[in-house]
PDB file of C-alpha atoms and ligand atoms in Angstrom:
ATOM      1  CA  UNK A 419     -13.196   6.723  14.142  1.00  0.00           C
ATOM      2  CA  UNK A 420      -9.049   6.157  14.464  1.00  0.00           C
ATOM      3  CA  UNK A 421      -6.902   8.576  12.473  1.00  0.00           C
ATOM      4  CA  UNK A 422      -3.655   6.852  12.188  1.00  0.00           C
ATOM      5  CA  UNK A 423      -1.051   9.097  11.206  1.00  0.00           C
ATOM      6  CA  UNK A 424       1.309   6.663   9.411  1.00  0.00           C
ATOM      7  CA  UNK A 425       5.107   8.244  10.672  1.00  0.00           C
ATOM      8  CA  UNK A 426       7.284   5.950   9.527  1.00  0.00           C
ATOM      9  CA  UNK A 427      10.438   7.938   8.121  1.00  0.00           C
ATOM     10  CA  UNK A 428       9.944   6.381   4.851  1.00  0.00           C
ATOM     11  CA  UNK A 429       6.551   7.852   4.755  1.00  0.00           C
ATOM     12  CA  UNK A 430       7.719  11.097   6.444  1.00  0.00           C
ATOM     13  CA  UNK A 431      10.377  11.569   3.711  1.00  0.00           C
ATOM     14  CA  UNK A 432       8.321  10.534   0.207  1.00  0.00           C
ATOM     15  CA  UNK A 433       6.113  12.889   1.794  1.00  0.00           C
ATOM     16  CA  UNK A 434       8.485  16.008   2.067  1.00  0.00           C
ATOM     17  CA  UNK A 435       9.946  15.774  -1.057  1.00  0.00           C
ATOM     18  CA  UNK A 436       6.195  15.924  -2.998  1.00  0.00           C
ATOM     19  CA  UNK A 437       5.957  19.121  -1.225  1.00  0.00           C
ATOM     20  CA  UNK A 438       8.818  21.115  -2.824  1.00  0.00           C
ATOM     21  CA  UNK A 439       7.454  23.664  -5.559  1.00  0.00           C
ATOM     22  CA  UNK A 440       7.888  22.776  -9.248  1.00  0.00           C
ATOM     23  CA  UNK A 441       8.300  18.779  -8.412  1.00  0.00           C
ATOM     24  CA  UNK A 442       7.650  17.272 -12.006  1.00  0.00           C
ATOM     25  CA  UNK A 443       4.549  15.398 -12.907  1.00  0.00           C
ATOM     26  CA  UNK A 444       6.656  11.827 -13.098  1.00  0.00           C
ATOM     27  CA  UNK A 445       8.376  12.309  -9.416  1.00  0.00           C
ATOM     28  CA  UNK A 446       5.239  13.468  -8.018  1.00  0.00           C
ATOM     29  CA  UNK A 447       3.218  10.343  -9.809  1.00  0.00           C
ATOM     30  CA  UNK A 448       6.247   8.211  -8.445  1.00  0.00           C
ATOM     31  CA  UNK A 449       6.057   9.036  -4.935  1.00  0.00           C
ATOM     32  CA  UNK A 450       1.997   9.300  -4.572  1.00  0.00           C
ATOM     33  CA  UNK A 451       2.535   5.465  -5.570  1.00  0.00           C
ATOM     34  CA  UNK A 452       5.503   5.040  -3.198  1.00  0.00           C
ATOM     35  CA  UNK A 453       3.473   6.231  -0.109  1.00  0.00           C
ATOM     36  CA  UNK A 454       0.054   4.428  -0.777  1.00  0.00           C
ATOM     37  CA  UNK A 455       2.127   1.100  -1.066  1.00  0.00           C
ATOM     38  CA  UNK A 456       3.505   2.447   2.376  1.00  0.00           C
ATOM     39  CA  UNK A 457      -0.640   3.116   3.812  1.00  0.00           C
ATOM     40  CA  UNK A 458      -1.702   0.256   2.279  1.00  0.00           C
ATOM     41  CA  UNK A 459       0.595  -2.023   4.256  1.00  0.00           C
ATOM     42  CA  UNK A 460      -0.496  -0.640   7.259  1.00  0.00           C
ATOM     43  CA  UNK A 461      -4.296  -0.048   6.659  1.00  0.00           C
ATOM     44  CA  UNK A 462      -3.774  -3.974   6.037  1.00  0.00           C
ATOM     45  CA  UNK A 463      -2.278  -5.073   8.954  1.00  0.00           C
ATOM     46  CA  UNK A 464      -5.438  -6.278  10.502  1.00  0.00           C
ATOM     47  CA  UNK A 465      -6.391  -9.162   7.788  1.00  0.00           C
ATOM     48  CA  UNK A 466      -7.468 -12.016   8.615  1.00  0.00           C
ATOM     49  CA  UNK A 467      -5.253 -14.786   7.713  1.00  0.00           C
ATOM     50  CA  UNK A 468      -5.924 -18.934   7.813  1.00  0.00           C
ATOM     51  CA  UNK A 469      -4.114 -21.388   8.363  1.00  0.00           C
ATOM     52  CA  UNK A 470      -3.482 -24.216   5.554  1.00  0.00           C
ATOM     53  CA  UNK A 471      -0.380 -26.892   5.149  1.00  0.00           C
ATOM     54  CA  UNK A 472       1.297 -27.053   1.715  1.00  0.00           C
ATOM     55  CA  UNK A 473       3.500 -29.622   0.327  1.00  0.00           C
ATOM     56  CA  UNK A 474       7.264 -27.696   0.878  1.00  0.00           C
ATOM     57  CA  UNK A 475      10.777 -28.651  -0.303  1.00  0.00           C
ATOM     58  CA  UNK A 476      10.696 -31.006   2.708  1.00  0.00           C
ATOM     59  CA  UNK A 477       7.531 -31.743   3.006  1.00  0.00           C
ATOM     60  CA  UNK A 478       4.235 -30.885   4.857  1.00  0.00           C
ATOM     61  CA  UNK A 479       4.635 -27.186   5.997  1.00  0.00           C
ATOM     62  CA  UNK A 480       1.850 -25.052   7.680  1.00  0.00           C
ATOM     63  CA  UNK A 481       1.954 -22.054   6.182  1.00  0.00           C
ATOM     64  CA  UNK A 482      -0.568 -18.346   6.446  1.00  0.00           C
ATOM     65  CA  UNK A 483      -2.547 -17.067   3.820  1.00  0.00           C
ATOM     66  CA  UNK A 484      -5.180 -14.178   3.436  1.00  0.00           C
ATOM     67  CA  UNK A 485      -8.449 -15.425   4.071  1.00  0.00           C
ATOM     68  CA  UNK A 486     -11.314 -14.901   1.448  1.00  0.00           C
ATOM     69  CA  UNK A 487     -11.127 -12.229  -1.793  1.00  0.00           C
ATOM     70  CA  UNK A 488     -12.843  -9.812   0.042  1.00  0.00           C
ATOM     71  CA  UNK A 489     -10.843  -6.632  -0.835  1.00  0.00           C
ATOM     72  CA  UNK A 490     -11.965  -4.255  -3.115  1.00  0.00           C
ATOM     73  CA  UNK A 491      -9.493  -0.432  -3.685  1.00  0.00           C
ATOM     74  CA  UNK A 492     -11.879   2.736  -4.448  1.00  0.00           C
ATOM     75  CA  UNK A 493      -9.727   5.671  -6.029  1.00  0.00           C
ATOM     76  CA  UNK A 494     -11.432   8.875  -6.460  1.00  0.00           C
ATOM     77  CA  UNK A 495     -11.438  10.458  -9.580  1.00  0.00           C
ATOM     78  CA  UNK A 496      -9.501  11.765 -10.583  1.00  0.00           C
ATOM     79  CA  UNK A 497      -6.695  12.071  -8.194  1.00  0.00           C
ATOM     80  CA  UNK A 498      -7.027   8.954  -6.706  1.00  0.00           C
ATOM     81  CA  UNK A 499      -5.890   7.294  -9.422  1.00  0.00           C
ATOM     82  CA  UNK A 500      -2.486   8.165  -8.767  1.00  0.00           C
ATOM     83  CA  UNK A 501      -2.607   5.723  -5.656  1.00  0.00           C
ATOM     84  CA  UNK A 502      -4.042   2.856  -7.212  1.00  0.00           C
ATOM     85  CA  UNK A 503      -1.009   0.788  -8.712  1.00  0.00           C
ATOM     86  CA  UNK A 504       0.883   1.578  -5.596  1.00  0.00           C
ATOM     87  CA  UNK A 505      -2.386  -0.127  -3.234  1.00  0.00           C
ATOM     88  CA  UNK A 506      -2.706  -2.826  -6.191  1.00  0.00           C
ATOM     89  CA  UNK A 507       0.986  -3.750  -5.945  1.00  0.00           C
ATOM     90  CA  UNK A 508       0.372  -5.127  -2.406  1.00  0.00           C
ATOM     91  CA  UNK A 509      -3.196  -6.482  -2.772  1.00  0.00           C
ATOM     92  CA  UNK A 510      -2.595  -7.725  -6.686  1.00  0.00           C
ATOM     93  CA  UNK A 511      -6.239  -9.650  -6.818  1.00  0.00           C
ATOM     94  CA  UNK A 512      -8.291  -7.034  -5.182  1.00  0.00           C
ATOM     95  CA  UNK A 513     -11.432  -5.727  -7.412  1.00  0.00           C
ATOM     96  CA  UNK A 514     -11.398  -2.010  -8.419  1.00  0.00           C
ATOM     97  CA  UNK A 515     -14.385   0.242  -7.967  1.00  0.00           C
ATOM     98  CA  UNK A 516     -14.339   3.635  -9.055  1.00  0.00           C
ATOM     99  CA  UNK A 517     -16.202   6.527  -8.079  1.00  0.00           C
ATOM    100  CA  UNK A 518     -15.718  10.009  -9.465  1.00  0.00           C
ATOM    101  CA  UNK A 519     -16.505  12.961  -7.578  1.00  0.00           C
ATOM    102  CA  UNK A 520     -14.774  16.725  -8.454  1.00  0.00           C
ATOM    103  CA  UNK A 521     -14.917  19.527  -6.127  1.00  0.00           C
ATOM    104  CA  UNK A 522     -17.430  22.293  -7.050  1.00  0.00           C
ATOM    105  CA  UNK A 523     -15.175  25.582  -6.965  1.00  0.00           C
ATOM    106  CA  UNK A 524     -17.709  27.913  -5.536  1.00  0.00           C
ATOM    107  CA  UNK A 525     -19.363  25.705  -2.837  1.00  0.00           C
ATOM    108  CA  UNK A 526     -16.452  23.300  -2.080  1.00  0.00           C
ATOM    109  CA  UNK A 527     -19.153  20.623  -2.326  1.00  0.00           C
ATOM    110  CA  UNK A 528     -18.602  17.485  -4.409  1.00  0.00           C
ATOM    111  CA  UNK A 529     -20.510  16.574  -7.283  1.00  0.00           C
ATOM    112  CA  UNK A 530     -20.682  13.177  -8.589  1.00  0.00           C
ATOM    113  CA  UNK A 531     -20.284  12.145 -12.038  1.00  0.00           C
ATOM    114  CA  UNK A 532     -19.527   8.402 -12.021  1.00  0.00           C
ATOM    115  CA  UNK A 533     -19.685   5.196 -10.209  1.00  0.00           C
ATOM    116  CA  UNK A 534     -18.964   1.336 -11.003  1.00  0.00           C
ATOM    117  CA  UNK A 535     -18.554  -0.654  -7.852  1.00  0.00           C
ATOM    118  CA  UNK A 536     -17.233  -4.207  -7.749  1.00  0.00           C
ATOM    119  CA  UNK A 537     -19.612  -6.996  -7.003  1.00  0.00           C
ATOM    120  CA  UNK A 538     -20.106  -8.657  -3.300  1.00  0.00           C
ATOM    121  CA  UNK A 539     -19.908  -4.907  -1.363  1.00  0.00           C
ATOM    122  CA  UNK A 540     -21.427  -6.501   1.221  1.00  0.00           C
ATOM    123  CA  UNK A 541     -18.529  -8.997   2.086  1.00  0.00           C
ATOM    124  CA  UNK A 542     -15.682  -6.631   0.847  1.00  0.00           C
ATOM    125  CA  UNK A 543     -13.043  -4.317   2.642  1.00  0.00           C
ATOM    126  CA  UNK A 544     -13.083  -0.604   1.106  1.00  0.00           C
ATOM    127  CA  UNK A 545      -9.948   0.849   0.871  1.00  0.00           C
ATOM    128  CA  UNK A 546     -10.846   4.637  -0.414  1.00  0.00           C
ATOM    129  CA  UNK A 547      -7.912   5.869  -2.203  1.00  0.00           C
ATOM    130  CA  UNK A 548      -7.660  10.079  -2.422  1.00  0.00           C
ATOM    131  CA  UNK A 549      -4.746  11.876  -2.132  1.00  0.00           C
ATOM    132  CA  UNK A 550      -6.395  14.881  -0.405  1.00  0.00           C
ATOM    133  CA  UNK A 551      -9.078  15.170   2.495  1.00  0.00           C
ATOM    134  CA  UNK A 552      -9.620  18.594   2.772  1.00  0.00           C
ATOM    135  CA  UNK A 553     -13.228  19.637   3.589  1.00  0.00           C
ATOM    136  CA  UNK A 554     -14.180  16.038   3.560  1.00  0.00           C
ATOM    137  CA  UNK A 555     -17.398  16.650   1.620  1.00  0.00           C
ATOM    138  CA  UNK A 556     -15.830  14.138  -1.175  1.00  0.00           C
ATOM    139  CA  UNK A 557     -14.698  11.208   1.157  1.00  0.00           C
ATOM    140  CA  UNK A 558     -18.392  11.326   3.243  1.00  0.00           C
ATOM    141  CA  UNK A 559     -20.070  11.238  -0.313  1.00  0.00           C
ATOM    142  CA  UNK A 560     -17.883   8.605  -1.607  1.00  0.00           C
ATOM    143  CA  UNK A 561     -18.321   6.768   2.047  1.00  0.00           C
ATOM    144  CA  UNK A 562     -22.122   7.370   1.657  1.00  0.00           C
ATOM    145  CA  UNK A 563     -22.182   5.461  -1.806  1.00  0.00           C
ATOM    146  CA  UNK A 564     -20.179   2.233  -0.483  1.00  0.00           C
ATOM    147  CA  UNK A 565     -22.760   2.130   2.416  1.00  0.00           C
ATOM    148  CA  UNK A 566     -25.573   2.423   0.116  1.00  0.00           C
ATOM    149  CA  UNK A 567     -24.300  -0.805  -1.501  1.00  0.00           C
ATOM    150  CA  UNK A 568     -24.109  -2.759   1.770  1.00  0.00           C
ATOM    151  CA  UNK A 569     -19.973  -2.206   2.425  1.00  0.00           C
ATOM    152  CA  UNK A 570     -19.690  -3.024   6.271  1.00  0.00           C
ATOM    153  CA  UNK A 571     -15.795  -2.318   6.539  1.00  0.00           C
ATOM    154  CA  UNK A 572     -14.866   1.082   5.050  1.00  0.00           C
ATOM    155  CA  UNK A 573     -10.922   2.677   5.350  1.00  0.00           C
ATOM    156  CA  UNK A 574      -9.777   5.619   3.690  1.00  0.00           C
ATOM    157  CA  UNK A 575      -6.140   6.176   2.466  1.00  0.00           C
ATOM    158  CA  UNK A 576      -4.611   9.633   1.786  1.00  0.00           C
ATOM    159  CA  UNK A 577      -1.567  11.480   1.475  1.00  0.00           C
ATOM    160  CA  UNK A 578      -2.405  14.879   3.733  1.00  0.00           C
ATOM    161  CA  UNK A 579      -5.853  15.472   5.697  1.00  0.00           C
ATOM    162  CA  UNK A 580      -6.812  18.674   7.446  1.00  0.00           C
ATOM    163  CA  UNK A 581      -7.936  18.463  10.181  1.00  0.00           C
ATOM    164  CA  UNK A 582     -11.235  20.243   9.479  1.00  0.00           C
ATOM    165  CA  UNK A 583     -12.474  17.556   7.195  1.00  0.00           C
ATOM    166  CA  UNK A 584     -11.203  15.087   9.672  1.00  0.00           C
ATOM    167  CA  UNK A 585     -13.590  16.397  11.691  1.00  0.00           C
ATOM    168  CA  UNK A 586     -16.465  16.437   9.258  1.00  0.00           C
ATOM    169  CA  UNK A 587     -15.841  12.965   8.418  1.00  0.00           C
ATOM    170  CA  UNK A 588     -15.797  12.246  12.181  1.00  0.00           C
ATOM    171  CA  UNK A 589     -19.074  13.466  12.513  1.00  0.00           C
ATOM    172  CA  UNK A 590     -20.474  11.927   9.459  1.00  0.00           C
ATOM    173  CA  UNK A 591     -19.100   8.427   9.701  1.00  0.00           C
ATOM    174  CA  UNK A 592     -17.683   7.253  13.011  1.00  0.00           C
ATOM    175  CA  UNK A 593     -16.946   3.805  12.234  1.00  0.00           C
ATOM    176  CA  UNK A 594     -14.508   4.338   8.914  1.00  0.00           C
ATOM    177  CA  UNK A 595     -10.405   3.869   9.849  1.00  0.00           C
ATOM    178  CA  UNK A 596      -8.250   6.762   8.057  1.00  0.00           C
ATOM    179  CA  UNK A 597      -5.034   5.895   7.323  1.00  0.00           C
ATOM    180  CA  UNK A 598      -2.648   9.444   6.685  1.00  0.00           C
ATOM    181  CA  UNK A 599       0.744  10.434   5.909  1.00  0.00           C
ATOM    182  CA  UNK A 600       0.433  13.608   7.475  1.00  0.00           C
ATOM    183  CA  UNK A 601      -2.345  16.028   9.340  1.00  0.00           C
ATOM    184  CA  UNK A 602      -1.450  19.323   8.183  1.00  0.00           C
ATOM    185  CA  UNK A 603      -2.396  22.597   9.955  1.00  0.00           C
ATOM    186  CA  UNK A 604      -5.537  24.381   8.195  1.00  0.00           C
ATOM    187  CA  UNK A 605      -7.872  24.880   5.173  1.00  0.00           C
ATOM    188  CA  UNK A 606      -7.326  27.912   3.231  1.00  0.00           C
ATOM    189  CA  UNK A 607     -10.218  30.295   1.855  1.00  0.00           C
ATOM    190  CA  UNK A 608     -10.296  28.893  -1.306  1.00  0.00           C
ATOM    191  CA  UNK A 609     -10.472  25.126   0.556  1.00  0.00           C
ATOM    192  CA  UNK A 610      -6.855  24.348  -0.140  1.00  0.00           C
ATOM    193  CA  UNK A 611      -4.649  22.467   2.531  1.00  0.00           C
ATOM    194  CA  UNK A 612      -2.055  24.214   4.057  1.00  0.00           C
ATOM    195  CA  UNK A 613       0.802  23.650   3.497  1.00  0.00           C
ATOM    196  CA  UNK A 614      -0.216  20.672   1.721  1.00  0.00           C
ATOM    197  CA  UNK A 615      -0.008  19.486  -1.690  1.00  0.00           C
ATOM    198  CA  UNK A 616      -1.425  21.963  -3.937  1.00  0.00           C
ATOM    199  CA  UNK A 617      -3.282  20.358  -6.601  1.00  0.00           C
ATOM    200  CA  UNK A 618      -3.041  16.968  -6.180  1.00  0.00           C
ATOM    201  CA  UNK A 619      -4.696  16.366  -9.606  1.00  0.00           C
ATOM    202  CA  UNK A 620      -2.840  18.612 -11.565  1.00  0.00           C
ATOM    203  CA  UNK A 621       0.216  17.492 -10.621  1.00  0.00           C
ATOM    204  CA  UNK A 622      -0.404  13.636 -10.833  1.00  0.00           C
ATOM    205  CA  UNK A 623      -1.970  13.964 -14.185  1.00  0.00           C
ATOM    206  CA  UNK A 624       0.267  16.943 -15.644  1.00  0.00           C
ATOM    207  CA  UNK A 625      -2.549  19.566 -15.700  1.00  0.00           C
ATOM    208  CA  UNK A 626      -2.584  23.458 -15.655  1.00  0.00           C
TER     209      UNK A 626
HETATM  210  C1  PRP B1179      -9.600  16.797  -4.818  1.00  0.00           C
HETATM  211  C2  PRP B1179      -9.089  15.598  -4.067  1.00  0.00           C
HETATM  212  C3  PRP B1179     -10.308  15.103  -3.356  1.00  0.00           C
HETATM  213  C4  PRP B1179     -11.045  16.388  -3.048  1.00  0.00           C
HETATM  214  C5  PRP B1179     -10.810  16.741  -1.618  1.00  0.00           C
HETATM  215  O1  PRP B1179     -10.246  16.430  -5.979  1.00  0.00           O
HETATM  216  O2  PRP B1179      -8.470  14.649  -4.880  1.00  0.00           O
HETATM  217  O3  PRP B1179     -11.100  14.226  -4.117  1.00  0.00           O
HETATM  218  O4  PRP B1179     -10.492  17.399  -3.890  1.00  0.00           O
HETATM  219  O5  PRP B1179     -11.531  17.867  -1.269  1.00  0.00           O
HETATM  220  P1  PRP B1179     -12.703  17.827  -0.192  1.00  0.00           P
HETATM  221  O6  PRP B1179     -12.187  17.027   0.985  1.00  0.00           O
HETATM  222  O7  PRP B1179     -12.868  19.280   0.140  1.00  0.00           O
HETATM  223  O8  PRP B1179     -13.917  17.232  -0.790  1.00  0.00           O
HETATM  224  P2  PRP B1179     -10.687  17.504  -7.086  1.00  0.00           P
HETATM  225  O9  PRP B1179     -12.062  17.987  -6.826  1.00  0.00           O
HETATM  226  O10 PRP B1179      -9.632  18.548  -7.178  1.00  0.00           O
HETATM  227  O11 PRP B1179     -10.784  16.648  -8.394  1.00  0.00           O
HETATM  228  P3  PRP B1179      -9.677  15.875  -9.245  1.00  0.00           P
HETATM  229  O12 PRP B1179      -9.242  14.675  -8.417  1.00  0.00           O
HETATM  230  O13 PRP B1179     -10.450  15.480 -10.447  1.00  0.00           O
HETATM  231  O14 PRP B1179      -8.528  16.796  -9.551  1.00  0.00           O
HETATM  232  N1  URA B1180      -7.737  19.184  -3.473  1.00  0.00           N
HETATM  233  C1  URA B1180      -6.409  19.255  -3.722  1.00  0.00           C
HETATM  234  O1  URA B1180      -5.943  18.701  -4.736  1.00  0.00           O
HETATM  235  N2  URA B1180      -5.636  19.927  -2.862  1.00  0.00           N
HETATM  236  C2  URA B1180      -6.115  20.519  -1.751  1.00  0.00           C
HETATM  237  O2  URA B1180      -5.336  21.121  -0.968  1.00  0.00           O
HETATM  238  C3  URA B1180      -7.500  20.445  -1.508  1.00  0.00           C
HETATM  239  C4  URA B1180      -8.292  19.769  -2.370  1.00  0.00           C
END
């Protein structure tokens, strides 16, 4: 499995100021956006494109274009909403599938409460959307669901990962790319990311 921290100062920057305390609902909901434009250009760098000549202002010019329609975003629900106009902005025809999972308080362990995949898994790119990878029992459950469809080529996109559900994830699912804007230090006892986000939900959707 990579990891690729995404580091570009852009990235670094949205990224510190959805960290300060008491950041309102809209900035935070602006900048989640702002930064999974920023993953999804990377986690797309490796597209295949073709090759086709077009009729130009003056004349025949061979121009690039992404092959196939083969692209399909996966927020997480909830919070992984709050990524999905920013990934759609780049990738404006991809399909949508939607998978909702919450985080059991007591056990840290997801529970699933919804699922509507595109069409064609089989011959589509996954690009899991989720703001927070924390334990990593939510992305290897969503991951697990995509495979059981036939999905091939699985990447997950977040804002902050620890690194113990890196690890988990790892273990569970060696062949699926995780794109980051930062690998923080620890989980706390309660499964939180430190220093992290907080809520990710809450604050995208104006909760608590
Ligand atoms: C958060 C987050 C991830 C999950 C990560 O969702 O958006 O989906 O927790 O935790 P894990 O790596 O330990 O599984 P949450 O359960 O808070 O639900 P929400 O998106 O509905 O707020
Ligand atoms: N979910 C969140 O929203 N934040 C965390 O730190 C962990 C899980």
């Amino acid at each position: 499995m990579a990891v690729i921290e995404v580091t570009h100062p852009l990235v670094r920057h949205k990224l510190g100021l959805m960290r300060r305390k008491g950041i309102s609902t809209k900035e935070f909901r602006e900048l989640a956006a702002e930064v999974a434009r920023l993953l999804t250009y990377e986690a797309t760098r490796d597209l295949e494109t073709e090759s086709k000549t077009i009729q130009g202002w003056a004349g025949p010019v061979a121009v690039e274009r992404i092959k196939g329609i083969k692209i399909t975003v996966v927020p997480i629900l909830r919070a992984g909403l709050g990524m999905m106009n920013g990934a759609l902005d780049l990738v404006p025809s991809a399909r949508v599938s939607v998978v909702g999972l919450y985080r059991d308080e007591e056990t840290l362990e997801p529970v699933t409460y919804f699922k509507k995949l595109s069409g064609r898994m089989k011959d589509r790119t996954a690009l899991i959307l989720d703001p927070m990878l924390a334990t990593g029992g939510s992305l290897v459950a969503a991951i697990d669901m995509l495979k059981e469809a036939g999905c091939r080529r699985i990447k997950g996109l977040f804002l902050v990962a620890a690194p113990e559900g890196l690890a988990r994830v790892e273990a569970a699912h060696p062949d699926v790319d995780l794109y980051v804007a930062a690998i923080d230090e620890r989980l706390n006892e309660q499964g939180y990311i430190i220093p992290g986000l907080g809520d990710a939900g809450d604050k995208i959707f104006g909760t608590k």
